[in-house]
Short mmCIF file of C-alpha atoms in Angstrom, two decimals:
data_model
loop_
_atom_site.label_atom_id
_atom_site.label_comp_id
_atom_site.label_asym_id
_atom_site.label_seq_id
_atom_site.Cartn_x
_atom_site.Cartn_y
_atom_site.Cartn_z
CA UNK V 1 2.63 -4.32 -2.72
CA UNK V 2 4.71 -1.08 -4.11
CA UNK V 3 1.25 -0.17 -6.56
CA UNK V 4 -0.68 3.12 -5.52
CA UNK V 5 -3.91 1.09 -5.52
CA UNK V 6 -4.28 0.36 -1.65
CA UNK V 7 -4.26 -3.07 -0.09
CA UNK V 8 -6.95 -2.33 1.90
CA UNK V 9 -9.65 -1.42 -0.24
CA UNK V 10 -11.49 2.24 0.20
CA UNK V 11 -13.81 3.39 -2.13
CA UNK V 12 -13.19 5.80 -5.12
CA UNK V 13 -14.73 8.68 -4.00
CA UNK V 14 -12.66 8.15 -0.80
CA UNK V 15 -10.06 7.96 -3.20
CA UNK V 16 -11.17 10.76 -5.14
CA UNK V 17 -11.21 12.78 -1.53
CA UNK V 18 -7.90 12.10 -0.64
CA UNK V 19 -5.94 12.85 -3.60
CA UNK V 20 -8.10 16.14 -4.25
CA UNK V 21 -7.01 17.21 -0.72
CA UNK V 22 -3.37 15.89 -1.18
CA UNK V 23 -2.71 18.06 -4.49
CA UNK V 24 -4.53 20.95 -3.18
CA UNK V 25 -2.36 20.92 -0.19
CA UNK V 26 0.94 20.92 -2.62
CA UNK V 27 -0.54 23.32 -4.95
CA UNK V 28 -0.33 26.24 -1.85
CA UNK V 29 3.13 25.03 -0.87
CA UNK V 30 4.22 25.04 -4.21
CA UNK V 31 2.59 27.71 -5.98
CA UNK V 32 4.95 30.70 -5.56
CA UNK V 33 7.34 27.90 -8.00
CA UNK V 34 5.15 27.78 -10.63
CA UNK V 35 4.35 31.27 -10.70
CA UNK V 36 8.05 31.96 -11.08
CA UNK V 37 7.84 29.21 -13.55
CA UNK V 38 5.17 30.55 -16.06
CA UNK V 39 6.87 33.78 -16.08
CA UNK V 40 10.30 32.66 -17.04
CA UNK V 41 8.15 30.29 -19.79
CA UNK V 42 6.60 33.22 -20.94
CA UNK V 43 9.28 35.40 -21.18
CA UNK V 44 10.94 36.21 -24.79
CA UNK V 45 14.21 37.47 -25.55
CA UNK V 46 13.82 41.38 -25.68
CA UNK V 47 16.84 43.52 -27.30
CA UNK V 48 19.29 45.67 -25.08
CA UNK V 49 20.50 49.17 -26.29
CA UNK V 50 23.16 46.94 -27.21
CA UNK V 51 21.54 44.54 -29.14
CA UNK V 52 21.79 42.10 -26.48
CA UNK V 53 18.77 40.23 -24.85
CA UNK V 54 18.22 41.67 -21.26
CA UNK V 55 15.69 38.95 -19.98
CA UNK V 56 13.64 40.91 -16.55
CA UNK V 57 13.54 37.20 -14.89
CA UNK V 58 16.28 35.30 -14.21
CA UNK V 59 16.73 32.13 -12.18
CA UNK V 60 14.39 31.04 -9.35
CA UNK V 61 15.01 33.09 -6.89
CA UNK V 62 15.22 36.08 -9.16
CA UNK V 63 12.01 35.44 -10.28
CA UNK V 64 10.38 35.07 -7.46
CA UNK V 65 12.39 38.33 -5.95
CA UNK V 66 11.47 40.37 -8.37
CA UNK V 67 8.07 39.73 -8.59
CA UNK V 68 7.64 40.35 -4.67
CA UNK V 69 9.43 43.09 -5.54
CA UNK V 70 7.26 44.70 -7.82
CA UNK V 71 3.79 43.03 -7.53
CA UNK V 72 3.43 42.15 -3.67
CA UNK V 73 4.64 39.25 -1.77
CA UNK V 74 0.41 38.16 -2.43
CA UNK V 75 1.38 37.94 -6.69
CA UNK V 76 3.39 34.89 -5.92
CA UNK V 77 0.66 32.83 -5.06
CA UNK V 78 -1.30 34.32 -8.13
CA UNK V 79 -4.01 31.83 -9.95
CA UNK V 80 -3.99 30.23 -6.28
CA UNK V 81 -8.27 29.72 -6.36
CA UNK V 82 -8.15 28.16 -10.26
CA UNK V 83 -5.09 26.77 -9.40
CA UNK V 84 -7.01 24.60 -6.33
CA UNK V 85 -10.21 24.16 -8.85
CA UNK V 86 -7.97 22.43 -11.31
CA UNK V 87 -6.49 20.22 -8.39
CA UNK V 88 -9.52 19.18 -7.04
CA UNK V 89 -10.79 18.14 -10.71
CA UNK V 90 -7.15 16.94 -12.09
CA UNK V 91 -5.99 15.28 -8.94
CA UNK V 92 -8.97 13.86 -7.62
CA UNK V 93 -9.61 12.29 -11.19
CA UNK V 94 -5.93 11.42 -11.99
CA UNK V 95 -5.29 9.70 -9.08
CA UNK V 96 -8.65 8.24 -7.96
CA UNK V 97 -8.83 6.58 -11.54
CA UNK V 98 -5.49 5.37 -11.89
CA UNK V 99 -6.09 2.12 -9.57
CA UNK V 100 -9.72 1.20 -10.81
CA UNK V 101 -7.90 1.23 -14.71
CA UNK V 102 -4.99 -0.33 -13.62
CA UNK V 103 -7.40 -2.98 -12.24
CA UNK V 104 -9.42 -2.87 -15.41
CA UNK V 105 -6.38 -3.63 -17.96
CA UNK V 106 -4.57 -6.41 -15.88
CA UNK V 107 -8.22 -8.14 -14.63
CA UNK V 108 -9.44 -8.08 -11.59
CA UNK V 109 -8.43 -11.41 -10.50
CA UNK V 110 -4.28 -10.38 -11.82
CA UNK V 111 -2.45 -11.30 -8.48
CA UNK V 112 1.30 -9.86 -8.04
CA UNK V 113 3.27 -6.99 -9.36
CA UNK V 114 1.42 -5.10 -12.18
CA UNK V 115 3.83 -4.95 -14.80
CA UNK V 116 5.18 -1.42 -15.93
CA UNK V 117 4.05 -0.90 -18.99
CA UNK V 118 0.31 -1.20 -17.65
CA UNK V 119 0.64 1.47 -15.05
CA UNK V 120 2.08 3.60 -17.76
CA UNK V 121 -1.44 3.24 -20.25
CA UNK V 122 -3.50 3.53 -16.78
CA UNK V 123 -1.67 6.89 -15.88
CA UNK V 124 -2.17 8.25 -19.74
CA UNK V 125 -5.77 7.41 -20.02
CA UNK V 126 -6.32 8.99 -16.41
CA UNK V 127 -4.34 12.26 -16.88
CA UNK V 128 -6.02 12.56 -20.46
CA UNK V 129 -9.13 12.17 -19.28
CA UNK V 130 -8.64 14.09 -15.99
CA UNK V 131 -6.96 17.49 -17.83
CA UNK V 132 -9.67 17.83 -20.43
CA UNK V 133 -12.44 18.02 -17.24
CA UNK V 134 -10.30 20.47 -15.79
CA UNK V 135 -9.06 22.29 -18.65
CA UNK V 136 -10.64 26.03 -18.07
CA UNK V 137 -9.63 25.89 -14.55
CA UNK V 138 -6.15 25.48 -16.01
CA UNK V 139 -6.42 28.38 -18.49
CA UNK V 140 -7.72 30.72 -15.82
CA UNK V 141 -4.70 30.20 -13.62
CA UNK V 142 -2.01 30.64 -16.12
CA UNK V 143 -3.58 33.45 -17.37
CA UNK V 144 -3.59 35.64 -13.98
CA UNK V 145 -0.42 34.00 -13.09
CA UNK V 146 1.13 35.43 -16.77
CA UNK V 147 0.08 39.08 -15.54
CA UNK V 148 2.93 40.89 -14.19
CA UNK V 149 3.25 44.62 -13.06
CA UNK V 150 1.40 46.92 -15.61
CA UNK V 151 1.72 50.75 -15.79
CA UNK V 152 -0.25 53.00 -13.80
CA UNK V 153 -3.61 53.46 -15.20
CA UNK V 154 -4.15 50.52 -17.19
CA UNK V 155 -6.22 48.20 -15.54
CA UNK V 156 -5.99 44.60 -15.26
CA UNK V 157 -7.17 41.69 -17.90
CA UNK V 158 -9.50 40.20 -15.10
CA UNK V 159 -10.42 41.24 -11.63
CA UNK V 160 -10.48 37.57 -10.34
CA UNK V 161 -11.02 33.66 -11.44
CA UNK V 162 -14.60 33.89 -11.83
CA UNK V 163 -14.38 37.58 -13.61
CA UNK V 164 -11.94 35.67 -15.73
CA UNK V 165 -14.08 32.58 -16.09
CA UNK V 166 -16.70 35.15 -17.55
CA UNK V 167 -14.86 37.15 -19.55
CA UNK V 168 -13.12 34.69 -21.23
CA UNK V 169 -16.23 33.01 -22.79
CA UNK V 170 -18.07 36.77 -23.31
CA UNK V 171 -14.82 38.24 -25.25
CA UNK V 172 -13.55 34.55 -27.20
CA UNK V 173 -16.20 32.07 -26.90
CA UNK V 174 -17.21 29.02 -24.88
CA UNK V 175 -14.52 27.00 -27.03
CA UNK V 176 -11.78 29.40 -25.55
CA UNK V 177 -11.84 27.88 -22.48
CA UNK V 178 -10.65 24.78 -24.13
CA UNK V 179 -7.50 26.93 -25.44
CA UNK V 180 -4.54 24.86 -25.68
CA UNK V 181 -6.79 21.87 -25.23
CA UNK V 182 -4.03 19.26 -27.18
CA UNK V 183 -0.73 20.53 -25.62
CA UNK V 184 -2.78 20.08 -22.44
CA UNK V 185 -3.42 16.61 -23.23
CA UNK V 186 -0.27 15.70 -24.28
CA UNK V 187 1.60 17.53 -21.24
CA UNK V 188 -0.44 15.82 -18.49
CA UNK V 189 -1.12 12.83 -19.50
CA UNK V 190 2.66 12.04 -20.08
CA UNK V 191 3.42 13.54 -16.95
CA UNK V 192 1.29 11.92 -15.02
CA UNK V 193 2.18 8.52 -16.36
CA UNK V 194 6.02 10.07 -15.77
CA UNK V 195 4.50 10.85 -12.24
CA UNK V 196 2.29 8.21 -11.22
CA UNK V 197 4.05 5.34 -12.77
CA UNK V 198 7.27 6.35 -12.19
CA UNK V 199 6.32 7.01 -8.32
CA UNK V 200 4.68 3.17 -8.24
CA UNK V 201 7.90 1.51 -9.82
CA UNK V 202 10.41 3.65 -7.73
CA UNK V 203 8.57 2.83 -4.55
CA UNK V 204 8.28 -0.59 -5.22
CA UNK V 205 11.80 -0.79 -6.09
CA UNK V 206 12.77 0.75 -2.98
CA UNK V 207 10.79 -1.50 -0.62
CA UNK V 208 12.91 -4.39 -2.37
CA UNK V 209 16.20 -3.04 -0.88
CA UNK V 210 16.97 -4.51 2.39
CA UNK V 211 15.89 -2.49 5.79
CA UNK V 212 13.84 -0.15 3.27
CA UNK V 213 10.34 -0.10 4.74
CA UNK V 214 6.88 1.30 3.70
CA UNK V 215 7.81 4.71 5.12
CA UNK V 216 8.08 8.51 5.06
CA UNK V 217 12.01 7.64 3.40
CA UNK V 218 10.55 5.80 0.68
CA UNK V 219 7.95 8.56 0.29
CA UNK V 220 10.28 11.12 -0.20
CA UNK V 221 12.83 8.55 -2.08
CA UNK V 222 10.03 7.69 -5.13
CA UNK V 223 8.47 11.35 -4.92
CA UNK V 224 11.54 12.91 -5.54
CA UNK V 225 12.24 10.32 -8.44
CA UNK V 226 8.99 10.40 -9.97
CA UNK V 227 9.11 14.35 -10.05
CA UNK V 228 12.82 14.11 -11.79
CA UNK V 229 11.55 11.95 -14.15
CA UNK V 230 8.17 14.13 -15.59
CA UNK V 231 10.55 17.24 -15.60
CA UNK V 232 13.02 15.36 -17.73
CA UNK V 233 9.47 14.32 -20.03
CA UNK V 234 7.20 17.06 -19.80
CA UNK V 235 8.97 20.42 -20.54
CA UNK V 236 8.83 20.73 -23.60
CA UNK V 237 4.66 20.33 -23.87
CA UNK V 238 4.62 21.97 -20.65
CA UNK V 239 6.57 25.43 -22.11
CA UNK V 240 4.07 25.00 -25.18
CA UNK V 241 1.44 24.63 -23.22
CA UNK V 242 2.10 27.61 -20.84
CA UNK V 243 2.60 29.93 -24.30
CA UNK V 244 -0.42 29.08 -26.01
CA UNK V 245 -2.56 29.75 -23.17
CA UNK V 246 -0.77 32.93 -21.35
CA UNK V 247 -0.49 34.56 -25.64
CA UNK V 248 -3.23 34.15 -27.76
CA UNK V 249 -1.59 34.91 -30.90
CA UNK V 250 -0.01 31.43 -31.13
CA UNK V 251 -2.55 29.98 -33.92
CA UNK V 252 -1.78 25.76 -33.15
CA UNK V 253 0.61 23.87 -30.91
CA UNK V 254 2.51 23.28 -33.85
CA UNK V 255 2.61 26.92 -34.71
CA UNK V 256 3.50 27.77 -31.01
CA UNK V 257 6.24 24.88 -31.37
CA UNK V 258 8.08 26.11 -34.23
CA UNK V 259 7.85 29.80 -33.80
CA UNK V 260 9.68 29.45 -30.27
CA UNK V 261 12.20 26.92 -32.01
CA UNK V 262 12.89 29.35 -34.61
CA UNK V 263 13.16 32.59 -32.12
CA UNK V 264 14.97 31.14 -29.47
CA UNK V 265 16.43 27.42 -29.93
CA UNK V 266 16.19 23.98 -28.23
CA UNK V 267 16.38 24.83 -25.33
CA UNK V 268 14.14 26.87 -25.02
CA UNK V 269 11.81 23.99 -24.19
CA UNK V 270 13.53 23.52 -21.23
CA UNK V 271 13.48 26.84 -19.66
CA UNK V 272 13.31 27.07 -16.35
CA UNK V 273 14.05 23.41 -16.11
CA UNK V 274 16.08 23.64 -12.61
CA UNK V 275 12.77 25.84 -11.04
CA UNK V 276 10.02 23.31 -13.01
CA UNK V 277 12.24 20.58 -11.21
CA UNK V 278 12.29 22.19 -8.13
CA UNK V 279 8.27 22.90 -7.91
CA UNK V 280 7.45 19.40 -9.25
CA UNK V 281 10.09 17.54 -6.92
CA UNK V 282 8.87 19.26 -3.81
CA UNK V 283 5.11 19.23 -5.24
CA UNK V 284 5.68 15.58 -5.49
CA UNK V 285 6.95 15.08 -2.17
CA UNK V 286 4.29 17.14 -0.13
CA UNK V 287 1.40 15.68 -2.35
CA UNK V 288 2.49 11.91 -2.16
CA UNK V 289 3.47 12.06 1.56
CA UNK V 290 0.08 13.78 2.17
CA UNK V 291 -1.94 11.56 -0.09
CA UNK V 292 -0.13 8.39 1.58
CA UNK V 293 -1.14 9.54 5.09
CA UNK V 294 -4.83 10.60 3.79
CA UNK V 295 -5.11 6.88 2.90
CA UNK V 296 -4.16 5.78 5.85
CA UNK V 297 -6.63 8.29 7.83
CA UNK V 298 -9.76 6.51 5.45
CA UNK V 299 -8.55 3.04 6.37
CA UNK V 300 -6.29 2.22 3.79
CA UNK V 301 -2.91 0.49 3.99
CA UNK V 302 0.26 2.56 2.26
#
């Protein structure tokens, strides 16, 4: 059986365990990507001496150039101790939900393939409920990660995650840590139904192909097509997302959404598309190959 939900059975805080450790261990592998990421979301056309927009980031490995360049080889992997909180909360949750809901919506005593549209409601329920747990741990990294070189003598927004944890509720309020709450929502749990489901249908489809097996291959096969897939679904939230919580002048989502289509287009949405694919393909990859061996390790089948 293709589903996530192991054949053997381990318990959910085994679960919970395993995919904690599994998305921790993509978020450092994959961090430096998303870094490069929020910064090209967050950047906004700036005029030239000629009128023209002369954008500071461009492309991946621009991005990421530049900021060693200027900030350390150390800023790429900026927002890295929020960035493992919010795994730990959002991945362990995410992922050691989705089988117990799955097996809540089709019955326990459902025997065969779960059908698709199941794992997708089991995937939105989990990353809704998962994200707005680990929402402040989410607003924390972005907002280090958003905070480039600044000129000598100013000093920085926040010395560290807790300092920002702190200063964040002491300057805006307890609520503030909640910014960007609904884009939140609405980016993770459609990715991680993108993700999740998408990953349990591809894999199952895959082990239906002759001399396909229950493998690395296939790991790497339905990673790589589940992290295509929430790319293709989530950038536009995700780009709102990012803005609302790295600028605090944005007033709603929807204000956030229709100032940037009115500034800067369509596809603006979809900025950085190639690098979001990039970090959430490989981030895919690492963390269901990891999680899949984890499983294994606490007695579970693949």
């Amino acid at each position: 059986m293709a589903d996530l939900k192991p054949q053997i059975e381990i318990s959910f805080a085994e679960m919970f365990l395993c995919s904690a450790f599994a998305a921790c261990f993509a978020e450092f592998c994959t961090l430096p990507l998303d870094t490069a990421k929020v910064r090209l979301q967050l950047q906004k056309k700036a005029a030239g001496v000629d009128g023209v927009g002369v954008p500071k980031y461009t492309g991946l490995l621009g991005t990421m150039t530049t900021i060693a360049r200027e900030e350390g080889l150390s800023a790429l992997w900026k927002g890295l101790i929020p960035g493992l909180q919010r795994q730990c909360l959002y991945g362990g949750l995410r992922i050691g939900l989705y089988g117990p809901v799955k097996t809540y919506l089709v019955g326990s005593e459902f025997i065969g393939d779960i059908p698709v549209y199941h794992k997708i409601l089991a995937a939105l329920l989990t990353g809704a409920i998962a994200i707005a747990v680990a929402n402040p741990t989410d607003l924390v990294k972005v907002r280090l990660q958003a905070e480039g070189k600044l000129p000598a003598g100013v000093p920085r927004r926040y010395s560290g995650a807790l300092d920002a944890y702190f200063t964040i509720v002491r300057q805006e309020g307890l609520g503030a840590l909640w910014t960007g709450l609904g884009p939140n929502v609405a980016r993770n749990a459609i990715i991680n139904a993108a993700e999740l489901a998408s990953y349990d249908q591809f894999k199952q489809m895959i082990l239906r192909i002759p001399g396909f097996m229950d493998n690395v291959l296939t790991h790497v096969l339905a990673g790589l097509g589940a992290g295509f897939f929430a790319v293709c679904i989530g950038s536009p939230v995700d780009v709102v997302k990012s803005r609302m919580m790295g600028d605090s002048t944005y007033k709603s989502t929807f204000d956030c959404f229709i100032k940037t289509l009115k500034s800067e287009g369509f596809f603006a949405f979809y900025k950085g598309f190639f690098l979001n694919f990039g970090r959430l393909g490989a981030w895919n990859v690492i963390m269901f190959l990891t999680l899949e061996q984890a499983k294994i390790f606490f007695g579970g089948a693949a």
